[in-house]
Coordinates of C-alpha atoms and ligand atoms in Angstrom, one line a residue:
X207 CA -0.2 0.1 0.0
X208 CA 1.2 3.5 -0.6
X209 CA 2.7 3.3 -3.7
X210 CA -0.4 4.0 -5.5
X211 CA -0.5 7.6 -4.2
X212 CA -0.4 9.5 -7.7
X213 CA 0.9 12.6 -5.9
X214 CA 4.3 10.4 -5.7
X215 CA 4.3 10.0 -9.3
X216 CA 5.3 12.3 -12.1
X217 CA 2.6 12.5 -14.7
X218 CA 3.7 12.0 -18.2
X219 CA 1.9 12.7 -21.5
X220 CA 2.2 12.7 -25.0
X221 CA 0.0 16.1 -25.1
X222 CA 2.7 17.9 -22.9
X223 CA 2.0 21.2 -21.7
X224 CA -1.1 22.8 -22.3
X225 CA -2.2 20.0 -24.2
X226 CA 0.5 20.6 -27.3
X227 CA 2.6 17.7 -28.3
X228 CA 5.5 17.0 -26.5
X229 CA 7.6 14.1 -25.2
X230 CA 6.8 11.6 -22.1
X231 CA 5.4 8.4 -22.2
X232 CA 2.1 7.5 -23.6
X233 CA -0.6 8.4 -21.4
X234 CA -4.4 8.5 -22.8
X235 CA -6.0 11.4 -20.6
X236 CA -9.3 9.8 -20.8
X237 CA -8.0 7.5 -18.0
X238 CA -7.3 10.1 -15.5
X239 CA -9.5 10.4 -12.5
X240 CA -10.8 13.8 -11.3
X241 CA -8.5 14.6 -8.6
X242 CA -5.6 13.5 -11.2
X243 CA -7.0 16.0 -13.6
X244 CA -7.2 19.0 -11.2
X245 CA -3.9 18.5 -10.0
X246 CA -2.5 18.7 -13.6
X247 CA -4.9 21.5 -14.5
X248 CA -3.9 23.8 -11.8
X249 CA -0.1 23.2 -12.7
X250 CA -0.5 23.8 -16.2
X251 CA 0.5 20.3 -17.2
X252 CA -2.5 19.7 -19.0
X253 CA -5.3 21.9 -20.3
X254 CA -8.5 21.7 -20.3
X255 CA -9.3 22.1 -24.1
X256 CA -6.9 18.7 -24.2
X257 CA -9.1 16.7 -21.8
X258 CA -12.4 18.0 -23.5
X259 CA -10.6 16.8 -26.7
X260 CA -9.7 13.6 -25.8
X261 CA -12.8 12.5 -24.0
X262 CA -15.2 13.7 -26.6
X263 CA -12.7 12.0 -29.3
X264 CA -13.6 8.5 -27.5
X265 CA -17.2 9.4 -26.9
X266 CA -17.6 10.4 -30.8
X267 CA -15.9 7.1 -31.9
X268 CA -17.5 4.9 -29.4
X269 CA -21.1 6.1 -29.2
X270 CA -22.2 4.2 -31.9
X271 CA -21.7 0.7 -30.1
X272 CA -23.0 1.8 -26.9
X273 CA -25.5 4.5 -27.4
X274 CA -24.5 5.9 -24.0
X275 CA -25.2 9.7 -25.4
X276 CA -28.1 11.3 -26.8
X277 CA -26.2 14.3 -27.4
X278 CA -22.6 15.4 -27.7
X279 CA -22.3 18.8 -27.9
X280 CA -18.6 19.4 -29.1
X281 CA -19.1 23.1 -29.8
X282 CA -20.4 24.2 -26.6
X283 CA -17.7 21.7 -24.6
X284 CA -14.9 23.4 -26.2
X285 CA -16.2 26.7 -25.5
X286 CA -16.6 25.7 -22.1
X287 CA -13.2 24.2 -21.7
X288 CA -11.5 27.3 -23.2
X289 CA -13.3 29.4 -20.4
X290 CA -12.0 27.2 -17.7
X291 CA -8.4 27.4 -19.1
X292 CA -8.8 31.1 -19.0
X293 CA -10.1 31.0 -15.4
X294 CA -7.3 28.3 -14.8
X295 CA -4.6 31.1 -16.0
X296 CA -6.0 33.7 -14.4
X297 CA -5.8 32.2 -10.8
X298 CA -2.3 30.9 -11.8
X299 CA -1.4 34.6 -12.4
X300 CA 0.8 36.1 -9.7
X301 CA -1.6 38.3 -7.7
X302 CA -4.3 36.1 -9.2
X303 CA -7.1 34.8 -6.7
X304 CA -4.6 31.2 -6.6
X305 CA -5.6 27.9 -8.2
X306 CA -6.3 26.6 -4.5
X307 CA -9.4 28.5 -4.6
X308 CA -10.6 26.8 -7.6
X309 CA -13.2 23.6 -7.5
X310 CA -11.2 20.6 -8.3
X311 CA -14.0 20.1 -10.9
X312 CA -12.8 23.5 -12.9
X313 CA -11.8 22.2 -16.3
X314 CA -13.1 18.9 -16.0
X315 CA -15.3 17.2 -18.4
X316 CA -18.9 15.7 -17.1
X317 CA -22.0 14.3 -18.5
X318 CA -25.5 15.0 -17.5
X319 CA -28.2 12.8 -17.6
X320 CA -30.8 13.6 -20.0
X321 CA -33.5 15.0 -17.4
X322 CA -31.2 18.0 -16.0
X323 CA -31.9 21.1 -17.5
X324 CA -29.6 23.0 -19.4
X325 CA -30.3 26.4 -20.9
X326 CA -31.0 26.4 -24.6
X327 CA -30.6 22.5 -24.7
X328 CA -32.7 19.2 -24.7
X329 CA -34.0 17.5 -21.6
X330 CA -36.2 14.5 -22.9
X331 CA -36.1 12.3 -20.2
X332 CA -35.5 9.5 -22.7
X333 CA -39.1 9.9 -23.9
X334 CA -40.6 11.0 -27.1
X335 CA -43.1 13.1 -25.4
X336 CA -40.5 15.5 -24.5
X337 CA -38.8 15.5 -27.9
X338 CA -38.4 19.0 -29.5
X339 CA -38.6 20.7 -25.9
X340 CA -35.8 23.4 -25.1
X341 CA -35.2 24.0 -21.3
X342 CA -35.5 27.6 -21.1
X343 CA -33.2 27.7 -17.6
X344 CA -30.6 25.5 -16.0
X345 CA -31.2 23.2 -13.2
X346 CA -29.7 24.4 -10.0
X347 CA -27.2 21.1 -10.8
X348 CA -26.0 22.8 -14.0
X349 CA -25.5 26.2 -12.4
X350 CA -23.5 24.9 -9.9
X351 CA -21.6 22.8 -11.9
X352 CA -21.0 25.8 -14.4
X353 CA -19.9 27.7 -11.2
X354 CA -17.4 24.9 -10.3
X355 CA -16.1 25.4 -14.3
X356 CA -17.1 22.1 -15.2
X357 CA -17.3 20.8 -18.8
X358 CA -20.7 19.7 -19.6
X359 CA -19.9 17.2 -23.0
X360 CA -23.3 16.2 -23.5
X361 CA -26.4 14.0 -22.3
X362 CA -26.9 10.7 -21.6
X363 CA -29.3 7.8 -22.5
X364 CA -31.7 6.9 -19.8
X365 CA -35.2 4.8 -19.0
X366 CA -38.0 7.0 -20.3
X367 CA -38.9 9.4 -17.2
X368 CA -36.2 7.0 -15.2
X369 CA -38.6 4.5 -15.0
X370 CA -36.7 1.5 -15.5
X371 CA -33.5 -0.6 -14.6
X372 CA -32.1 -1.4 -18.0
X373 CA -32.0 1.6 -20.0
X374 CA -34.2 -0.4 -22.5
X375 CA -37.1 1.6 -21.8
X376 CA -35.5 4.6 -23.5
X377 CA -37.6 6.2 -26.7
X378 CA -34.0 6.3 -28.3
X379 CA -33.1 2.8 -28.1
X380 CA -30.9 1.0 -25.5
X381 CA -27.5 1.5 -24.4
X382 CA -25.1 -1.3 -24.2
X383 CA -22.8 -2.4 -21.3
X384 CA -18.8 -2.0 -22.5
X385 CA -18.2 -5.1 -20.4
X386 CA -20.6 -7.2 -22.5
X387 CA -22.2 -5.5 -25.6
X388 CA -24.8 -7.5 -25.5
X389 CA -26.0 -7.0 -22.0
X390 CA -27.6 -4.0 -20.4
X391 CA -25.7 -1.4 -18.6
X392 CA -28.5 -1.3 -15.8
X393 CA -30.9 1.9 -15.1
X394 CA -32.5 4.1 -15.3
X395 CA -29.2 6.0 -15.5
X396 CA -27.4 3.8 -17.9
X397 CA -25.9 6.1 -20.3
X398 CA -24.5 8.1 -17.3
X399 CA -22.9 5.0 -16.1
X400 CA -21.7 3.3 -19.6
X401 CA -20.0 6.9 -20.4
X402 CA -17.9 6.6 -17.2
X403 CA -17.3 3.1 -17.4
X404 CA -16.2 3.4 -21.2
X405 CA -13.9 6.5 -20.2
X406 CA -15.8 9.2 -22.2
X407 CA -16.5 11.3 -18.9
X408 CA -14.4 10.9 -15.5
X409 CA -17.7 11.6 -13.7
X410 CA -21.6 12.0 -14.7
X411 CA -24.8 12.7 -13.0
X412 CA -27.5 10.2 -12.4
X413 CA -30.9 10.2 -10.5
X414 CA -31.8 7.8 -8.0
X415 CA -35.4 7.4 -7.3
X416 CA -35.3 3.4 -6.2
X417 CA -31.7 2.2 -7.5
X418 CA -31.0 4.1 -10.9
X419 CA -27.6 5.5 -9.7
X420 CA -26.5 2.5 -7.4
X421 CA -27.9 -0.5 -9.7
X422 CA -26.1 1.0 -13.3
X423 CA -22.8 1.8 -11.4
X424 CA -22.9 -1.9 -9.9
X425 CA -23.5 -3.0 -13.4
X426 CA -20.9 -1.4 -15.0
X427 CA -18.2 -1.5 -12.3
X428 CA -17.9 2.0 -11.1
X429 CA -19.0 4.0 -8.1
X430 CA -22.7 5.5 -8.0
X431 CA -23.8 7.6 -5.1
X432 CA -27.5 8.2 -4.0
X433 CA -27.3 11.4 -1.5
X434 CA -29.6 11.9 1.6
X435 CA -32.8 13.0 0.2
X436 CA -32.8 16.8 0.2
X437 CA -28.9 17.1 -0.1
X438 CA -29.2 17.9 -3.7
X439 CA -31.7 20.4 -5.2
X440 CA -34.0 18.9 -7.7
X441 CA -34.8 22.2 -9.4
X442 CA -34.6 21.7 -12.9
X443 CA -34.7 18.1 -12.9
X444 CA -37.6 16.1 -14.7
X445 CA -39.4 14.7 -11.8
X446 CA -40.5 11.3 -11.5
X447 CA -41.7 10.6 -7.9
X448 CA -40.6 13.7 -5.9
X449 CA -40.7 12.4 -2.4
X450 CA -38.0 9.8 -3.7
X451 CA -35.8 11.4 -6.1
X452 CA -32.4 12.3 -5.6
X453 CA -29.6 13.5 -7.8
X454 CA -26.3 12.4 -7.5
X455 CA -22.6 11.4 -8.8
X456 CA -21.2 8.2 -10.8
X457 CA -17.4 8.1 -10.9
X458 CA -14.6 5.8 -11.1
X459 CA -13.4 6.1 -7.9
X460 CA -14.5 7.2 -4.3
X461 CA -12.6 10.3 -4.2
X462 CA -14.2 11.5 -7.6
X463 CA -17.6 10.9 -6.6
X464 CA -16.9 13.3 -3.5
X465 CA -15.6 15.7 -5.5
X466 CA -19.1 15.9 -7.7
X467 CA -21.1 15.5 -5.1
X468 CA -19.6 18.4 -3.2
X469 CA -20.1 20.5 -6.4
X470 CA -24.0 19.8 -6.6
X471 CA -25.2 19.8 -3.0
X472 CA -26.5 22.1 -0.7
X473 CA -29.8 24.1 0.1
X474 CA -31.3 25.8 -2.6
X475 CA -34.4 28.4 -2.3
X476 CA -35.6 27.0 -5.5
X477 CA -36.3 23.6 -4.0
X478 CA -38.2 23.8 -0.7
X479 CA -37.3 19.8 -0.1
X480 CA -33.8 21.0 0.0
X481 CA -32.3 20.8 3.3
X482 CA -30.2 23.8 4.9
X483 CA -27.5 21.3 6.1
X484 CA -23.5 22.3 5.7
X485 CA -21.8 20.4 2.9
X486 CA -18.5 19.3 4.4
X487 CA -15.2 20.6 2.7
X488 CA -13.6 17.3 3.9
X489 CA -15.4 15.8 0.6
X490 CA -12.5 17.2 -1.3
X491 CA -9.9 15.7 1.1
X492 CA -10.6 11.9 0.8
X493 CA -6.9 10.5 1.8
X494 CA -5.0 10.2 -1.1
X495 CA -2.5 7.6 0.6
X496 CA -4.2 4.2 0.8
X497 CA -2.3 3.5 4.1
X498 CA -4.3 6.5 5.7
X499 CA -7.4 5.8 3.9
X500 CA -7.6 2.1 5.1
X501 CA -6.9 3.0 8.5
X502 CA -10.2 4.4 8.9
X503 CA -11.8 0.8 8.8
X504 CA -10.3 0.5 12.4
X505 CA -13.0 0.1 15.0
X506 CA -16.0 0.7 12.7
X507 CA -18.9 -1.0 13.2
X508 CA -20.9 -2.5 10.0
X509 CA -24.3 -4.2 10.1
X510 CA -25.0 -7.0 7.8
X511 CA -28.6 -7.2 7.4
X512 CA -29.6 -10.7 6.8
X513 CA -32.9 -10.0 4.5
X514 CA -30.2 -8.2 1.9
X515 CA -29.1 -11.9 0.4
X516 CA -32.3 -12.3 -1.3
X517 CA -33.9 -15.2 -2.9
X518 CA -33.2 -15.2 -6.5
X519 CA -29.3 -13.4 -5.7
X520 CA -26.7 -14.9 -7.6
X521 CA -24.0 -17.0 -5.8
X522 CA -21.3 -15.2 -7.3
X523 CA -22.9 -12.0 -6.2
X524 CA -23.3 -12.8 -2.6
X525 CA -20.0 -14.4 -2.6
X526 CA -18.0 -11.3 -3.6
X527 CA -20.1 -9.1 -1.0
X528 CA -19.3 -11.6 1.8
X529 CA -15.5 -11.2 0.6
X530 CA -15.6 -7.8 0.8
X531 CA -17.1 -7.4 4.0
X532 CA -14.4 -10.2 5.3
X533 CA -11.7 -8.0 3.8
X534 CA -12.9 -5.2 5.7
X535 CA -13.3 -7.0 9.1
X536 CA -9.6 -8.3 8.3
X537 CA -8.5 -4.5 8.0
X538 CA -10.1 -3.6 11.5
X539 CA -14.0 -3.2 11.3
X540 CA -16.5 -4.9 13.6
X541 CA -19.1 -6.7 11.6
X542 CA -22.3 -7.6 12.9
X543 CA -25.4 -9.2 11.7
X544 CA -28.6 -7.4 11.8
X545 CA -32.3 -7.8 10.8
X546 CA -34.1 -5.1 8.8
X547 CA -37.5 -7.0 9.2
X548 CA -39.9 -5.0 6.8
X549 CA -37.3 -5.0 3.9
X550 CA -39.6 -7.4 2.1
X551 CA -42.4 -5.0 1.8
X552 CA -40.2 -2.5 0.2
X553 CA -40.7 -3.5 -3.5
X554 CA -44.7 -3.4 -3.1
X555 CA -44.9 -0.4 -1.3
X556 CA -42.3 1.4 -3.7
X557 CA -44.5 0.1 -6.6
X558 CA -47.6 2.2 -4.8
X559 CA -45.8 5.2 -4.1
X560 CA -43.5 5.9 -6.9
X561 CA -46.3 5.6 -9.7
X562 CA -48.9 7.5 -7.6
X563 CA -46.2 10.3 -7.6
X564 CA -45.3 9.8 -11.2
X565 CA -49.1 9.9 -12.5
X566 CA -49.2 13.5 -10.6
X567 CA -45.9 14.4 -12.1
X568 CA -46.7 13.4 -15.6
X569 CA -49.9 15.2 -16.0
X570 CA -48.2 18.3 -17.1
X571 CA -47.5 16.3 -20.3
X572 CA -50.6 17.6 -22.1
X573 CA -49.0 18.5 -25.6
X574 CA -49.7 22.4 -25.0
X575 CA -46.5 23.3 -22.9
X576 CA -43.8 20.7 -23.4
X577 CA -42.6 19.1 -26.7
X578 CA -44.1 16.7 -28.9
X579 CA -47.9 17.2 -29.6
X580 CA -50.2 15.7 -31.6
X581 CA -52.5 18.1 -33.0
X582 CA -54.2 16.1 -35.7
X583 CA -57.9 16.0 -34.6
X584 CA -58.3 19.8 -33.9
X585 CA -60.3 18.8 -31.1
X586 CA -58.5 19.9 -27.6
X587 CA -59.3 16.8 -25.8
X588 CA -59.0 14.2 -28.5
X589 CA -55.3 15.7 -29.3
X590 CA -54.4 15.5 -25.6
X591 CA -55.3 11.8 -25.5
X592 CA -53.3 11.4 -28.9
X593 CA -50.2 13.2 -27.3
X594 CA -50.2 10.9 -24.2
X595 CA -51.3 7.9 -26.3
X596 CA -48.1 8.2 -28.8
X597 CA -45.9 10.1 -26.6
X598 CA -45.4 7.8 -23.5
X599 CA -44.3 4.6 -23.8
X600 CA -45.4 1.3 -22.5
X601 CA -43.6 1.3 -19.3
X602 CA -44.7 5.0 -18.6
X603 CA -48.2 4.2 -19.0
X604 CA -48.2 1.2 -16.9
X605 CA -46.9 3.3 -14.2
X606 CA -49.6 6.0 -14.8
X607 CA -52.3 3.5 -15.0
X608 CA -50.8 2.1 -11.4
X609 CA -50.4 5.5 -9.6
X610 CA -54.0 6.9 -10.8
X611 CA -55.7 3.5 -9.8
X612 CA -53.8 3.9 -6.1
X613 CA -55.0 7.7 -5.9
X614 CA -58.5 7.1 -6.7
X615 CA -61.5 7.5 -4.2
X616 CA -61.9 4.4 -2.1
X617 CA -58.4 2.8 -3.1
X618 CA -56.5 5.9 -1.5
X619 CA -56.4 4.8 2.0
X620 CA -56.0 0.8 1.1
X621 CA -53.2 1.3 -1.1
X622 CA -51.5 5.0 -0.8
X623 CA -52.1 5.6 2.6
X624 CA -51.2 2.2 3.9
X625 CA -47.7 2.6 1.8
X626 CA -47.0 5.3 3.4
X627 CA -47.5 3.6 6.8
X628 CA -45.3 0.7 5.8
X629 CA -42.8 3.2 4.7
X630 CA -42.5 4.8 8.0
X631 CA -42.2 1.1 9.1
X632 CA -39.2 0.6 6.8
X633 CA -37.9 3.6 8.0
X634 CA -37.8 2.5 11.5
X635 CA -35.7 -0.4 10.7
X636 CA -32.9 1.7 9.9
X637 CA -33.2 4.0 12.3
X638 CA -32.9 1.4 14.9
X639 CA -29.5 0.3 13.3
X640 CA -28.2 4.0 13.8
X641 CA -29.5 3.9 17.1
X642 CA -27.7 1.2 18.1
X643 CA -24.4 2.9 16.8
X644 CA -23.6 1.3 13.4
X645 CA -21.4 3.4 10.9
X646 CA -23.0 2.1 8.0
X647 CA -24.8 -0.9 6.3
X648 CA -23.0 -3.5 4.0
X649 CA -25.4 -5.2 1.5
X650 CA -25.5 -6.1 -2.4
X651 CA -26.3 -3.4 -4.7
X652 CA -28.0 -5.6 -7.4
X653 CA -29.1 -9.0 -6.6
X654 CA -27.5 -9.9 -10.3
X655 CA -24.8 -9.0 -12.4
X656 CA -25.6 -7.4 -15.6
X657 CA -28.3 -9.1 -17.6
X658 CA -28.7 -9.8 -21.5
X659 CA -30.7 -7.4 -23.4
X660 CA -34.2 -8.4 -23.8
X661 CA -34.2 -10.8 -20.6
X662 CA -36.7 -8.7 -18.5
X663 CA -38.2 -6.3 -20.9
X664 CA -41.2 -8.5 -21.3
X665 CA -41.5 -9.1 -17.8
X666 CA -42.1 -6.2 -15.5
X667 CA -42.2 -7.8 -12.1
X668 CA -38.4 -9.3 -12.9
X669 CA -37.2 -5.6 -14.2
X670 CA -38.9 -4.6 -10.9
X671 CA -36.6 -7.2 -8.8
X672 CA -33.4 -5.6 -10.0
X673 CA -33.9 -2.9 -7.5
X674 CA -34.7 -5.0 -4.4
X675 CA -31.7 -3.9 -2.7
X676 CA -31.8 -0.2 -3.3
X677 CA -35.5 0.5 -2.8
X678 CA -35.9 0.5 0.8
X679 CA -32.8 2.9 1.0
X680 CA -34.9 5.6 -1.0
X681 CA -37.9 4.8 1.0
X682 CA -36.0 6.0 4.0
X683 CA -34.6 9.0 2.5
X684 CA -30.9 7.5 3.4
X685 CA -27.6 8.1 1.6
X686 CA -26.3 5.0 -0.4
X687 CA -23.1 4.2 -2.5
X688 CA -22.3 1.2 -4.5
X689 CA -18.7 0.5 -5.3
X690 CA -17.1 -2.0 -7.3
X691 CA -16.1 -5.4 -5.7
X692 CA -15.0 -7.4 -8.1
X693 CA -16.0 -9.9 -10.5
X694 CA -18.9 -12.6 -11.2
X695 CA -18.3 -14.6 -14.4
X696 CA -16.2 -11.8 -15.9
X697 CA -18.9 -9.0 -15.1
X698 CA -18.9 -6.4 -12.2
X699 CA -20.4 -6.8 -8.8
X700 CA -21.3 -4.1 -6.6
X701 CA -20.9 -3.5 -3.1
X702 CA -23.7 -1.4 -1.5
X703 CA -23.0 0.8 1.8
X704 CA -25.6 2.7 3.5
X705 CA -25.4 5.6 5.9
X706 CA -27.3 7.3 8.2
X707 CA -28.8 10.7 7.1
X708 CA -26.3 13.4 6.0
X709 CA -23.6 10.8 6.5
X710 CA -22.1 11.0 2.8
X711 CA -18.7 11.8 3.9
X712 CA -18.4 8.6 6.5
X713 CA -19.6 6.5 3.6
X714 CA -17.4 7.6 1.0
X715 CA -14.5 7.5 3.4
X716 CA -15.7 3.8 4.1
X717 CA -16.0 3.3 0.3
X718 CA -12.5 4.7 0.0
X719 CA -11.0 2.4 2.8
X720 CA -12.3 -0.5 0.7
X721 CA -10.7 0.9 -2.4
X722 CA -7.5 1.1 -0.4
X723 CA -7.4 -2.3 0.8
X724 CA -8.2 -3.8 -2.3
X725 CA -6.2 -1.6 -4.3
X726 CA -3.7 -4.6 -5.6
X727 CA -6.9 -7.0 -6.3
X728 CA -6.3 -8.4 -9.7
X729 CA -9.6 -7.1 -10.8
X730 CA -9.1 -3.3 -9.5
X731 CA -7.2 -2.5 -12.8
X732 CA -9.3 -4.5 -15.6
X733 CA -11.0 -2.3 -18.2
X734 CA -14.5 -3.0 -19.3
X735 CA -14.1 -6.4 -21.4
X736 CA -15.3 -5.3 -24.8
X737 CA -14.6 -2.0 -24.6
X738 CA -12.1 -2.8 -27.2
X739 CA -15.3 -3.6 -29.9
X740 CA -16.4 0.1 -29.4
X741 CA -13.7 1.2 -31.6
X742 CA -14.9 -0.8 -34.2
X743 CA -17.2 1.0 -36.5
X744 CA -18.6 -2.6 -37.9
X745 CA -20.0 -3.2 -34.4
X746 CA -23.4 -3.4 -34.1
X747 CA -25.4 -0.5 -32.1
X748 CA -27.5 -1.7 -29.3
X749 CA -30.6 -0.8 -31.5
X750 CA -29.5 -3.0 -34.6
X751 CA -28.6 -5.7 -31.9
X752 CA -32.4 -5.1 -30.4
X753 CA -33.9 -5.3 -33.7
X754 CA -32.4 -8.4 -34.9
X755 CA -33.4 -10.3 -31.7
X756 CA -36.7 -9.0 -32.0
X757 CA -37.3 -9.3 -35.6
X758 CA -34.6 -11.9 -36.5
X759 CA -33.5 -9.6 -39.1
X760 CA -30.8 -6.7 -39.3
X761 CA -32.3 -3.1 -38.5
X762 CA -31.3 -0.3 -41.0
X763 CA -30.7 3.4 -39.5
X764 CA -29.8 4.3 -36.2
X765 CA -33.2 4.8 -34.5
X766 CA -35.1 7.7 -33.2
X767 CA -32.7 10.5 -32.7
X768 CA -33.8 13.6 -30.3
Ligands
LIG611 N1 -35.7 0.7 -11.4 C1 -36.7 1.3 -10.6 C2 -38.3 1.9 -11.1 O1 -38.1 1.9 -12.4 C3 -35.9 3.0 -10.2 C4 -35.9 3.8 -10.9 C5 -34.9 5.0 -10.6 O2 -34.2 4.7 -9.4 N2 -35.3 6.1 -11.2 O3 -38.9 2.5 -10.6

């Protein structure tokens, strides 16, 4: 341990100073972490423009085979990168504000899930009904990223209105998993996860209503963090289920996730549910040294809930999670088995509450204000029905019907109200763990590794079960993180850590400690197994694969582009 500390290592690049040609060993800028980029940008060893160019090139070359991006905005990205370079140069100048005052995200490329509003850009939420909609304002997350100096490369693919666990419910075609192009990246933030796993960006923004950051992070072998409900403003984010939705980072390590979380967190007057809880600056200083990071585990009390090793969990997943827990125990953590007895009700109550809130949130898509409209009939009511009939996909319609039913007179008490009461019991299970003095809960993120495209898309309940281990965390409003914990059958397995409310920092320190104690594991430095195929222009697109599977015939064209 200790020798991976990049601060000790001189950086060598073919780009050299300011991204120009230079000597040194071959180093691909897309392999850098945010904390490494920040250091090189500050010293001037690399420019934001060089970083943007390298990442745009990879995304541009490989998106055909992955469909991780719905938009790659080269022109805007390069303008933002040049602005970041000016800001960096200005603060480096003698008498300038000093580079230490800059956020580590200054000059760093990021991706945004396509439900984050960026003024003047699209926000389709993966739906046809928002095709053509142009956001008239920046979301608070966007504004804070701009303030930090981040460089937004584009918008990533997602399940329609964030409903799904595979990104196959996108109206713009599915996304492929770079570990195996015939498999899903998870969802609903599958585009954001695949883009980070494929080195198109070091970090991206996703949203998590029942698992949509953690589950795709798990399936793509990266880090994904769902903050405490109220940590990040939801202003300007297309709503799915307002009492559950949270925005959070996807990254390739805990330090980078912490940096992105720091940039977007904090109270916002435009979102009444955002909490006036201070954002710890220590998020920017997770230990670089593995020895220091690992020492955090000593004496930590970690709870292992027996209900999370659910029926249908793949043995390889359970094995990796138990090995991870054993490794933390060997490093000084105290592991105790606990019971969260209402876990089993998580799925049933989630699928009352989330659709109920969604049915209300989605009522606004009436063909008048937003995006797509079918005005062919000339009659207001008929146009409304046609717009919603063709604008929404089947999963969204299923949720609207479920939710409307659960909220209707006579059923409200039996379903919605009852579900809210069970939600309180689920939260009380977690509260008891914190009251007993545990630092975090350890569990699997997903019961399975990445599954084949098409395997669950016709079976909604099988798809819903993908989130059995993540949904209860949203029901209780808690922070949760998924971190890579090795492979099963050559595919990534995620370890989930859940913390008490507002304890993201402690959760990230634990995640960083786990990274430190597994720094030399053979799986650590593996790149996604089929990433190299994405450079081949003859590799079929996910939409072509889907068409071949469903029709047995090759598809033509690249599908419906927003
Ligand atoms: N898969 C879950 C659903 O479809 C969770 C999605 C999410 O977190 N946005 O509702």
